[in-house]
């Protein structure tokens, strides 16, 4: 009997020794110590043992049981500790690792250009105002000397909401709103979105931005217009920039002109950038038409003024030498980040 118990114990310890998982140890417990286990089987065989030997055998069985239990318990603890340590090693956080960079956006080149233009005019004492993108025909056309049958209306065909309400084609409508307020003098710029039914290409878009300018005061002359816009061009494109005014026609100004600046790439000699011209057109301008003043309730005998309109995208494209306007609308961060 002693030998049998020794054998059971040896076998149990061997199995414990070779267990590599908690489940295996549990199997050993069931197989040796459980109700149907080997030691229980030995106890059940006690009736074959002589009565006087039974206490001794019983004690031996208990000792064996205790020994197996002790070793088993130790192994379980050891294995649990090893598992815990392995898990902690796996979950370790390296606090010295650089943190993930937060992806912040970037100011859009059109925004940068707008802020630059605003800075220049605010520096000259102008106010920045805004007008509505949805306009009445009156503000967009009629009050700017473009009556219903005027050919200029065709050129700026647009998106009509009703016969009378439309998406503005030009920020010039803000001139009328400012003049109607009846507060003089006026020195304002009005940046904003405008709409035209144009196809998208490298230089056109159905929606783009303009910056309108308007000055109305006593004794404002063409000299004020020229001086102001020449200063603007210098601040925007560089001190050496020269300007040239070409006669043009706008219904709401008289006389009207388009202003060119010397190419800031070649200084006016002519290059690929200015298409050999040496000059680049950047804005429309003129002296506010007396009839326009009158329609908005300003006496043209007492007051005069000048106005101008610049395409914002055009400024951004020129300033940053971007050759396709569509890039400004795609908002690809890889592109925007460069400015
Ligand atoms: N509104 C004109 C356009 O969209 C631009 C313009 C020209 C505005 C002359 C003006 C101006 O204020 O005086 O083509």
mmCIF file of C-alpha atoms and ligand atoms in Angstrom:
data_model
loop_
_atom_site.group_PDB
_atom_site.id
_atom_site.type_symbol
_atom_site.label_atom_id
_atom_site.label_comp_id
_atom_site.label_asym_id
_atom_site.label_seq_id
_atom_site.Cartn_x
_atom_site.Cartn_y
_atom_site.Cartn_z
ATOM 1 C CA UNK A 1 0.000 0.000 0.000
ATOM 2 C CA UNK A 2 2.786 2.408 0.923
ATOM 3 C CA UNK A 3 4.435 1.662 -2.378
ATOM 4 C CA UNK A 4 1.226 2.295 -4.252
ATOM 5 C CA UNK A 5 0.828 5.668 -2.502
ATOM 6 C CA UNK A 6 4.453 6.570 -3.208
ATOM 7 C CA UNK A 7 3.848 5.735 -6.826
ATOM 8 C CA UNK A 8 0.683 7.877 -6.984
ATOM 9 C CA UNK A 9 2.473 10.765 -5.357
ATOM 10 C CA UNK A 10 5.467 10.519 -7.686
ATOM 11 C CA UNK A 11 3.239 10.400 -10.718
ATOM 12 C CA UNK A 12 1.132 13.349 -9.503
ATOM 13 C CA UNK A 13 4.214 15.472 -8.808
ATOM 14 C CA UNK A 14 5.646 14.606 -12.189
ATOM 15 C CA UNK A 15 2.446 15.724 -13.871
ATOM 16 C CA UNK A 16 2.380 18.939 -11.840
ATOM 17 C CA UNK A 17 5.976 19.557 -12.782
ATOM 18 C CA UNK A 18 5.264 19.192 -16.499
ATOM 19 C CA UNK A 19 2.055 21.297 -16.479
ATOM 20 C CA UNK A 20 2.349 24.437 -18.545
ATOM 21 C CA UNK A 21 -1.146 25.859 -18.026
ATOM 22 C CA UNK A 22 -3.577 26.409 -15.175
ATOM 23 C CA UNK A 23 -6.063 24.070 -16.839
ATOM 24 C CA UNK A 24 -3.517 21.265 -16.780
ATOM 25 C CA UNK A 25 -2.952 21.769 -13.035
ATOM 26 C CA UNK A 26 -6.668 21.656 -12.514
ATOM 27 C CA UNK A 27 -6.802 18.366 -14.381
ATOM 28 C CA UNK A 28 -4.172 16.976 -12.018
ATOM 29 C CA UNK A 29 -6.285 18.102 -9.041
ATOM 30 C CA UNK A 30 -9.342 16.340 -10.400
ATOM 31 C CA UNK A 31 -7.467 13.188 -11.360
ATOM 32 C CA UNK A 32 -5.715 12.736 -8.022
ATOM 33 C CA UNK A 33 -7.704 14.536 -5.360
ATOM 34 C CA UNK A 34 -11.197 14.645 -6.820
ATOM 35 C CA UNK A 35 -14.139 12.397 -5.915
ATOM 36 C CA UNK A 36 -13.248 9.975 -8.658
ATOM 37 C CA UNK A 37 -9.535 10.544 -8.228
ATOM 38 C CA UNK A 38 -6.826 8.052 -7.485
ATOM 39 C CA UNK A 39 -6.495 8.845 -3.750
ATOM 40 C CA UNK A 40 -10.220 8.546 -3.200
ATOM 41 C CA UNK A 41 -10.027 5.174 -4.919
ATOM 42 C CA UNK A 42 -7.375 4.116 -2.393
ATOM 43 C CA UNK A 43 -9.627 5.171 0.501
ATOM 44 C CA UNK A 44 -12.452 3.188 -0.980
ATOM 45 C CA UNK A 45 -10.190 0.129 -0.969
ATOM 46 C CA UNK A 46 -9.717 0.428 2.829
ATOM 47 C CA UNK A 47 -12.109 -2.375 3.555
ATOM 48 C CA UNK A 48 -9.499 -4.792 2.253
ATOM 49 C CA UNK A 49 -6.968 -3.470 4.725
ATOM 50 C CA UNK A 50 -6.770 -5.167 8.073
ATOM 51 C CA UNK A 51 -8.663 -3.082 10.689
ATOM 52 C CA UNK A 52 -5.583 -2.549 12.879
ATOM 53 C CA UNK A 53 -3.646 -1.184 9.885
ATOM 54 C CA UNK A 54 -6.387 1.174 8.786
ATOM 55 C CA UNK A 55 -5.400 4.247 10.902
ATOM 56 C CA UNK A 56 -1.873 3.993 9.626
ATOM 57 C CA UNK A 57 -2.943 3.661 6.040
ATOM 58 C CA UNK A 58 -5.461 6.491 6.511
ATOM 59 C CA UNK A 59 -2.726 8.709 7.849
ATOM 60 C CA UNK A 60 -0.494 7.814 4.956
ATOM 61 C CA UNK A 61 -3.233 8.650 2.461
ATOM 62 C CA UNK A 62 -3.779 12.011 4.173
ATOM 63 C CA UNK A 63 -0.088 12.807 4.131
ATOM 64 C CA UNK A 64 0.111 11.976 0.473
ATOM 65 C CA UNK A 65 -2.948 14.112 -0.209
ATOM 66 C CA UNK A 66 -1.531 17.031 1.732
ATOM 67 C CA UNK A 67 1.771 16.779 -0.029
ATOM 68 C CA UNK A 68 0.147 16.739 -3.477
ATOM 69 C CA UNK A 69 -2.134 19.640 -2.486
ATOM 70 C CA UNK A 70 0.775 21.703 -1.208
ATOM 71 C CA UNK A 71 2.849 21.240 -4.360
ATOM 72 C CA UNK A 72 -0.203 21.824 -6.535
ATOM 73 C CA UNK A 73 -1.050 25.053 -4.682
ATOM 74 C CA UNK A 74 2.501 26.302 -5.015
ATOM 75 C CA UNK A 75 2.538 25.554 -8.727
ATOM 76 C CA UNK A 76 -0.766 27.340 -9.254
ATOM 77 C CA UNK A 77 0.536 30.427 -7.455
ATOM 78 C CA UNK A 78 3.789 30.361 -9.374
ATOM 79 C CA UNK A 79 1.998 30.052 -12.674
ATOM 80 C CA UNK A 80 -0.464 32.823 -11.860
ATOM 81 C CA UNK A 81 2.381 35.114 -10.915
ATOM 82 C CA UNK A 82 4.208 34.327 -14.177
ATOM 83 C CA UNK A 83 1.056 34.995 -16.193
ATOM 84 C CA UNK A 84 0.501 38.322 -14.426
ATOM 85 C CA UNK A 85 4.066 39.390 -15.026
ATOM 86 C CA UNK A 86 3.870 38.484 -18.705
ATOM 87 C CA UNK A 87 0.684 40.477 -19.074
ATOM 88 C CA UNK A 88 2.155 43.513 -17.348
ATOM 89 C CA UNK A 89 5.196 43.360 -19.559
ATOM 90 C CA UNK A 90 2.977 43.322 -22.607
ATOM 91 C CA UNK A 91 0.884 46.248 -21.408
ATOM 92 C CA UNK A 92 3.783 48.409 -20.436
ATOM 93 C CA UNK A 93 3.478 52.092 -21.529
ATOM 94 C CA UNK A 94 6.614 53.813 -22.700
ATOM 95 C CA UNK A 95 6.118 57.325 -21.336
ATOM 96 C CA UNK A 96 9.261 58.509 -23.125
ATOM 97 C CA UNK A 97 7.692 57.871 -26.547
ATOM 98 C CA UNK A 98 6.849 61.145 -28.380
ATOM 99 C CA UNK A 99 3.097 61.825 -28.340
ATOM 100 C CA UNK A 100 1.064 61.686 -31.537
ATOM 101 C CA UNK A 101 1.037 65.130 -33.181
ATOM 102 C CA UNK A 102 -2.316 66.844 -33.220
ATOM 103 C CA UNK A 103 -3.185 67.630 -36.804
ATOM 104 C CA UNK A 104 -4.042 71.315 -36.784
ATOM 105 C CA UNK A 105 -5.254 72.918 -39.986
ATOM 106 C CA UNK A 106 -3.707 75.758 -41.891
ATOM 107 C CA UNK A 107 -4.922 79.159 -42.962
ATOM 108 C CA UNK A 108 -6.148 79.084 -46.540
ATOM 109 C CA UNK A 109 -4.061 81.099 -49.043
ATOM 110 C CA UNK A 110 -7.221 83.081 -49.900
ATOM 111 C CA UNK A 111 -7.679 83.893 -46.208
ATOM 112 C CA UNK A 112 -4.046 84.946 -45.885
ATOM 113 C CA UNK A 113 -4.417 87.183 -48.943
ATOM 114 C CA UNK A 114 -7.682 88.659 -47.619
ATOM 115 C CA UNK A 115 -6.143 89.438 -44.230
ATOM 116 C CA UNK A 116 -3.242 91.122 -45.985
ATOM 117 C CA UNK A 117 -5.596 93.319 -48.057
ATOM 118 C CA UNK A 118 -7.638 94.132 -44.948
ATOM 119 C CA UNK A 119 -4.491 95.038 -43.040
ATOM 120 C CA UNK A 120 -3.430 97.454 -45.774
ATOM 121 C CA UNK A 121 -6.773 99.259 -45.961
ATOM 122 C CA UNK A 122 -7.399 99.298 -42.218
ATOM 123 C CA UNK A 123 -3.999 100.989 -42.042
ATOM 124 C CA UNK A 124 -5.367 103.707 -44.327
ATOM 125 C CA UNK A 125 -8.403 104.240 -42.106
ATOM 126 C CA UNK A 126 -10.929 102.045 -43.911
ATOM 127 C CA UNK A 127 -13.718 100.099 -42.249
ATOM 128 C CA UNK A 128 -14.370 96.442 -43.183
ATOM 129 C CA UNK A 129 -18.074 95.782 -43.837
ATOM 130 C CA UNK A 130 -20.119 92.919 -45.233
ATOM 131 C CA UNK A 131 -23.209 92.697 -47.387
ATOM 132 C CA UNK A 132 -25.690 89.909 -48.117
ATOM 133 C CA UNK A 133 -24.869 87.145 -50.625
ATOM 134 C CA UNK A 134 -28.534 86.906 -51.570
ATOM 135 C CA UNK A 135 -29.540 90.203 -53.110
ATOM 136 C CA UNK A 136 -32.395 92.028 -54.725
ATOM 137 C CA UNK A 137 -31.934 92.816 -58.407
ATOM 138 C CA UNK A 138 -32.007 96.477 -57.391
ATOM 139 C CA UNK A 139 -28.803 96.329 -55.277
ATOM 140 C CA UNK A 140 -26.879 94.080 -57.623
ATOM 141 C CA UNK A 141 -27.827 95.847 -60.875
ATOM 142 C CA UNK A 142 -30.390 98.651 -60.924
ATOM 143 C CA UNK A 143 -28.836 100.934 -58.277
ATOM 144 C CA UNK A 144 -25.436 100.446 -59.928
ATOM 145 C CA UNK A 145 -26.665 101.903 -63.179
ATOM 146 C CA UNK A 146 -27.370 98.536 -64.776
ATOM 147 C CA UNK A 147 -31.057 98.682 -65.785
ATOM 148 C CA UNK A 148 -32.993 95.634 -66.974
ATOM 149 C CA UNK A 149 -31.993 95.980 -70.634
ATOM 150 C CA UNK A 150 -28.307 96.759 -70.042
ATOM 151 C CA UNK A 151 -25.846 94.467 -71.864
ATOM 152 C CA UNK A 152 -23.624 94.305 -68.739
ATOM 153 C CA UNK A 153 -26.370 92.240 -67.180
ATOM 154 C CA UNK A 154 -25.813 89.527 -69.755
ATOM 155 C CA UNK A 155 -22.103 89.369 -68.938
ATOM 156 C CA UNK A 156 -22.900 88.669 -65.322
ATOM 157 C CA UNK A 157 -25.736 86.244 -65.802
ATOM 158 C CA UNK A 158 -26.297 84.568 -62.507
ATOM 159 C CA UNK A 159 -28.371 82.344 -60.268
ATOM 160 C CA UNK A 160 -31.856 83.720 -59.806
ATOM 161 C CA UNK A 161 -33.968 82.652 -56.869
ATOM 162 C CA UNK A 162 -36.977 84.579 -58.133
ATOM 163 C CA UNK A 163 -37.152 87.198 -60.886
ATOM 164 C CA UNK A 164 -36.132 89.782 -58.320
ATOM 165 C CA UNK A 165 -33.924 87.855 -55.890
ATOM 166 C CA UNK A 166 -30.555 86.463 -56.902
ATOM 167 C CA UNK A 167 -27.113 85.405 -55.720
ATOM 168 C CA UNK A 168 -25.023 88.557 -56.068
ATOM 169 C CA UNK A 169 -22.653 88.658 -59.020
ATOM 170 C CA UNK A 170 -20.449 91.388 -57.548
ATOM 171 C CA UNK A 171 -19.665 92.870 -54.161
ATOM 172 C CA UNK A 172 -20.465 96.277 -55.696
ATOM 173 C CA UNK A 173 -23.948 95.783 -54.202
ATOM 174 C CA UNK A 174 -22.418 96.552 -50.784
ATOM 175 C CA UNK A 175 -21.648 100.064 -52.054
ATOM 176 C CA UNK A 176 -25.370 100.726 -52.321
ATOM 177 C CA UNK A 177 -26.107 99.369 -48.834
ATOM 178 C CA UNK A 178 -23.400 101.576 -47.330
ATOM 179 C CA UNK A 179 -24.511 104.681 -49.213
ATOM 180 C CA UNK A 180 -28.149 104.143 -48.232
ATOM 181 C CA UNK A 181 -27.211 104.251 -44.553
ATOM 182 C CA UNK A 182 -26.742 107.974 -45.025
ATOM 183 C CA UNK A 183 -23.582 108.187 -42.938
ATOM 184 C CA UNK A 184 -20.889 110.207 -44.648
ATOM 185 C CA UNK A 185 -18.031 110.189 -45.296
ATOM 186 C CA UNK A 186 -17.542 106.540 -46.322
ATOM 187 C CA UNK A 187 -14.236 104.700 -46.360
ATOM 188 C CA UNK A 188 -14.933 101.012 -46.608
ATOM 189 C CA UNK A 189 -13.848 97.719 -48.042
ATOM 190 C CA UNK A 190 -16.327 94.864 -48.344
ATOM 191 C CA UNK A 191 -14.956 91.380 -48.929
ATOM 192 C CA UNK A 192 -17.331 88.563 -49.823
ATOM 193 C CA UNK A 193 -18.497 85.704 -51.957
ATOM 194 C CA UNK A 194 -20.018 86.291 -55.364
ATOM 195 C CA UNK A 195 -21.696 83.973 -57.871
ATOM 196 C CA UNK A 196 -21.831 83.670 -61.629
ATOM 197 C CA UNK A 197 -23.034 80.911 -63.888
ATOM 198 C CA UNK A 198 -19.514 80.147 -65.114
ATOM 199 C CA UNK A 199 -18.032 76.749 -65.894
ATOM 200 C CA UNK A 200 -15.159 75.643 -63.655
ATOM 201 C CA UNK A 201 -11.714 75.905 -65.224
ATOM 202 C CA UNK A 202 -8.225 77.070 -64.231
ATOM 203 C CA UNK A 203 -9.353 80.709 -63.977
ATOM 204 C CA UNK A 204 -13.130 80.499 -63.443
ATOM 205 C CA UNK A 205 -15.495 79.244 -60.803
ATOM 206 C CA UNK A 206 -19.257 79.697 -60.294
ATOM 207 C CA UNK A 207 -18.437 80.993 -56.825
ATOM 208 C CA UNK A 208 -15.470 83.189 -55.985
ATOM 209 C CA UNK A 209 -14.621 86.220 -53.852
ATOM 210 C CA UNK A 210 -14.206 89.918 -54.407
ATOM 211 C CA UNK A 211 -13.136 92.802 -52.264
ATOM 212 C CA UNK A 212 -15.050 95.987 -52.937
ATOM 213 C CA UNK A 213 -13.762 99.394 -52.009
ATOM 214 C CA UNK A 214 -15.652 102.660 -51.706
ATOM 215 C CA UNK A 215 -14.639 106.149 -50.620
ATOM 216 C CA UNK A 216 -17.112 109.008 -50.567
ATOM 217 C CA UNK A 217 -16.331 112.411 -49.181
ATOM 218 C CA UNK A 218 -16.108 116.054 -50.214
ATOM 219 C CA UNK A 219 -13.464 116.828 -52.857
ATOM 220 C CA UNK A 220 -12.507 113.271 -53.689
ATOM 221 C CA UNK A 221 -10.775 113.218 -57.083
ATOM 222 C CA UNK A 222 -9.141 110.798 -59.477
ATOM 223 C CA UNK A 223 -5.845 111.698 -57.817
ATOM 224 C CA UNK A 224 -7.103 110.163 -54.563
ATOM 225 C CA UNK A 225 -8.050 106.998 -56.421
ATOM 226 C CA UNK A 226 -4.663 106.721 -58.111
ATOM 227 C CA UNK A 227 -2.668 107.495 -54.988
ATOM 228 C CA UNK A 228 -4.627 105.055 -52.848
ATOM 229 C CA UNK A 229 -4.483 102.158 -55.290
ATOM 230 C CA UNK A 230 -0.805 102.743 -56.127
ATOM 231 C CA UNK A 231 -0.034 102.567 -52.401
ATOM 232 C CA UNK A 232 -2.126 99.418 -52.070
ATOM 233 C CA UNK A 233 -0.211 97.759 -54.929
ATOM 234 C CA UNK A 234 3.132 98.638 -53.354
ATOM 235 C CA UNK A 235 2.159 97.232 -49.996
ATOM 236 C CA UNK A 236 0.784 94.057 -51.522
ATOM 237 C CA UNK A 237 3.394 93.271 -54.172
ATOM 238 C CA UNK A 238 6.488 95.194 -53.082
ATOM 239 C CA UNK A 239 7.842 98.749 -52.869
ATOM 240 C CA UNK A 240 9.155 98.764 -56.459
ATOM 241 C CA UNK A 241 5.713 97.968 -57.950
ATOM 242 C CA UNK A 242 4.402 100.494 -60.496
ATOM 243 C CA UNK A 243 0.791 100.852 -61.589
ATOM 244 C CA UNK A 244 -0.872 101.696 -64.883
ATOM 245 C CA UNK A 245 -4.490 102.714 -65.454
ATOM 246 C CA UNK A 246 -6.164 101.666 -68.695
ATOM 247 C CA UNK A 247 -9.496 103.283 -69.602
ATOM 248 C CA UNK A 248 -12.361 100.832 -69.298
ATOM 249 C CA UNK A 249 -16.106 100.829 -68.854
ATOM 250 C CA UNK A 250 -18.110 100.024 -65.766
ATOM 251 C CA UNK A 251 -21.709 101.238 -65.633
ATOM 252 C CA UNK A 252 -21.439 102.550 -62.063
ATOM 253 C CA UNK A 253 -18.226 104.573 -62.446
ATOM 254 C CA UNK A 254 -17.240 107.420 -64.732
ATOM 255 C CA UNK A 255 -14.488 107.605 -65.706
ATOM 256 C CA UNK A 256 -13.604 103.922 -65.228
ATOM 257 C CA UNK A 257 -10.305 102.105 -65.493
ATOM 258 C CA UNK A 258 -8.563 98.812 -65.036
ATOM 259 C CA UNK A 259 -5.370 98.880 -63.043
ATOM 260 C CA UNK A 260 -2.309 96.857 -63.977
ATOM 261 C CA UNK A 261 0.750 96.342 -61.796
ATOM 262 C CA UNK A 262 4.298 95.708 -62.987
ATOM 263 C CA UNK A 263 5.016 91.991 -62.939
ATOM 264 C CA UNK A 264 6.609 91.271 -59.574
ATOM 265 C CA UNK A 265 8.521 88.329 -61.077
ATOM 266 C CA UNK A 266 10.400 90.172 -63.827
ATOM 267 C CA UNK A 267 9.900 93.753 -62.651
ATOM 268 C CA UNK A 268 8.200 94.693 -65.921
ATOM 269 C CA UNK A 269 10.656 93.262 -68.469
ATOM 270 C CA UNK A 270 8.248 90.534 -69.534
ATOM 271 C CA UNK A 271 8.429 86.871 -68.522
ATOM 272 C CA UNK A 272 6.493 83.619 -68.618
ATOM 273 C CA UNK A 273 4.527 84.686 -65.544
ATOM 274 C CA UNK A 274 3.127 87.898 -67.100
ATOM 275 C CA UNK A 275 2.962 86.244 -70.529
ATOM 276 C CA UNK A 276 5.633 88.604 -71.841
ATOM 277 C CA UNK A 277 3.546 91.683 -71.023
ATOM 278 C CA UNK A 278 5.473 93.041 -68.071
ATOM 279 C CA UNK A 279 2.088 94.057 -66.592
ATOM 280 C CA UNK A 280 -0.574 92.124 -64.738
ATOM 281 C CA UNK A 281 -4.186 93.264 -64.494
ATOM 282 C CA UNK A 282 -5.457 93.234 -60.934
ATOM 283 C CA UNK A 283 -8.547 95.375 -60.454
ATOM 284 C CA UNK A 284 -11.344 97.533 -61.815
ATOM 285 C CA UNK A 285 -11.965 101.030 -60.520
ATOM 286 C CA UNK A 286 -13.401 104.450 -61.240
ATOM 287 C CA UNK A 287 -15.045 107.593 -59.943
ATOM 288 C CA UNK A 288 -18.520 106.829 -58.625
ATOM 289 C CA UNK A 289 -21.097 107.796 -61.254
ATOM 290 C CA UNK A 290 -23.162 110.855 -60.171
ATOM 291 C CA UNK A 291 -26.362 109.003 -60.984
ATOM 292 C CA UNK A 292 -25.330 106.167 -58.666
ATOM 293 C CA UNK A 293 -24.747 108.648 -55.836
ATOM 294 C CA UNK A 294 -28.078 110.259 -56.532
ATOM 295 C CA UNK A 295 -30.031 106.979 -56.536
ATOM 296 C CA UNK A 296 -28.691 106.234 -53.047
ATOM 297 C CA UNK A 297 -29.575 109.672 -51.765
ATOM 298 C CA UNK A 298 -26.194 111.386 -51.931
ATOM 299 C CA UNK A 299 -25.920 114.827 -53.516
ATOM 300 C CA UNK A 300 -23.346 114.596 -56.356
ATOM 301 C CA UNK A 301 -22.910 118.358 -56.230
ATOM 302 C CA UNK A 302 -21.547 118.123 -52.701
ATOM 303 C CA UNK A 303 -19.945 114.699 -52.623
ATOM 304 C CA UNK A 304 -17.788 112.629 -54.901
ATOM 305 C CA UNK A 305 -16.036 109.314 -54.519
ATOM 306 C CA UNK A 306 -14.131 106.446 -56.029
ATOM 307 C CA UNK A 307 -14.682 102.705 -56.012
ATOM 308 C CA UNK A 308 -12.709 99.614 -56.875
ATOM 309 C CA UNK A 309 -13.210 95.866 -57.044
ATOM 310 C CA UNK A 310 -10.521 93.177 -56.710
ATOM 311 C CA UNK A 311 -10.825 89.439 -57.232
ATOM 312 C CA UNK A 312 -9.527 87.782 -54.068
ATOM 313 C CA UNK A 313 -8.600 84.478 -55.692
ATOM 314 C CA UNK A 314 -6.735 86.374 -58.377
ATOM 315 C CA UNK A 315 -4.643 88.101 -55.715
ATOM 316 C CA UNK A 316 -3.950 84.776 -53.964
ATOM 317 C CA UNK A 317 -3.003 83.067 -57.256
ATOM 318 C CA UNK A 318 -0.638 85.918 -58.159
ATOM 319 C CA UNK A 319 0.889 86.345 -54.729
ATOM 320 C CA UNK A 320 1.580 82.652 -54.253
ATOM 321 C CA UNK A 321 2.233 81.829 -57.918
ATOM 322 C CA UNK A 322 -0.496 79.221 -58.093
ATOM 323 C CA UNK A 323 -1.423 78.392 -61.674
ATOM 324 C CA UNK A 324 -4.825 76.780 -61.210
ATOM 325 C CA UNK A 325 -7.708 78.329 -59.272
ATOM 326 C CA UNK A 326 -9.278 74.926 -58.653
ATOM 327 C CA UNK A 327 -6.488 74.172 -56.164
ATOM 328 C CA UNK A 328 -7.943 76.907 -53.944
ATOM 329 C CA UNK A 329 -11.276 75.111 -53.701
ATOM 330 C CA UNK A 330 -10.084 71.530 -53.237
ATOM 331 C CA UNK A 331 -8.776 72.224 -49.726
ATOM 332 C CA UNK A 332 -6.169 69.507 -49.860
ATOM 333 C CA UNK A 333 -4.137 70.098 -46.698
ATOM 334 C CA UNK A 334 -0.931 68.991 -48.439
ATOM 335 C CA UNK A 335 -1.442 71.909 -50.820
ATOM 336 C CA UNK A 336 -2.655 74.446 -48.243
ATOM 337 C CA UNK A 337 0.257 73.743 -45.879
ATOM 338 C CA UNK A 338 2.712 75.334 -48.304
ATOM 339 C CA UNK A 339 1.621 78.909 -47.717
HETATM 340 N N1 LIG B 1 -17.934 94.844 -59.930
HETATM 341 C C1 LIG B 1 -16.921 94.758 -60.958
HETATM 342 C C2 LIG B 1 -16.883 93.340 -61.493
HETATM 343 O O1 LIG B 1 -17.344 92.451 -60.837
HETATM 344 C C3 LIG B 1 -15.591 95.158 -60.424
HETATM 345 C C4 LIG B 1 -15.522 96.623 -60.161
HETATM 346 C C5 LIG B 1 -15.100 97.506 -61.125
HETATM 347 C C6 LIG B 1 -15.888 97.135 -58.934
HETATM 348 C C7 LIG B 1 -15.010 98.860 -60.907
HETATM 349 C C8 LIG B 1 -15.820 98.510 -58.699
HETATM 350 C C9 LIG B 1 -15.376 99.362 -59.708
HETATM 351 O O2 LIG B 1 -16.163 99.058 -57.547
HETATM 352 O O3 LIG B 1 -15.307 100.683 -59.461
HETATM 353 O O4 LIG B 1 -16.364 93.144 -62.550
#
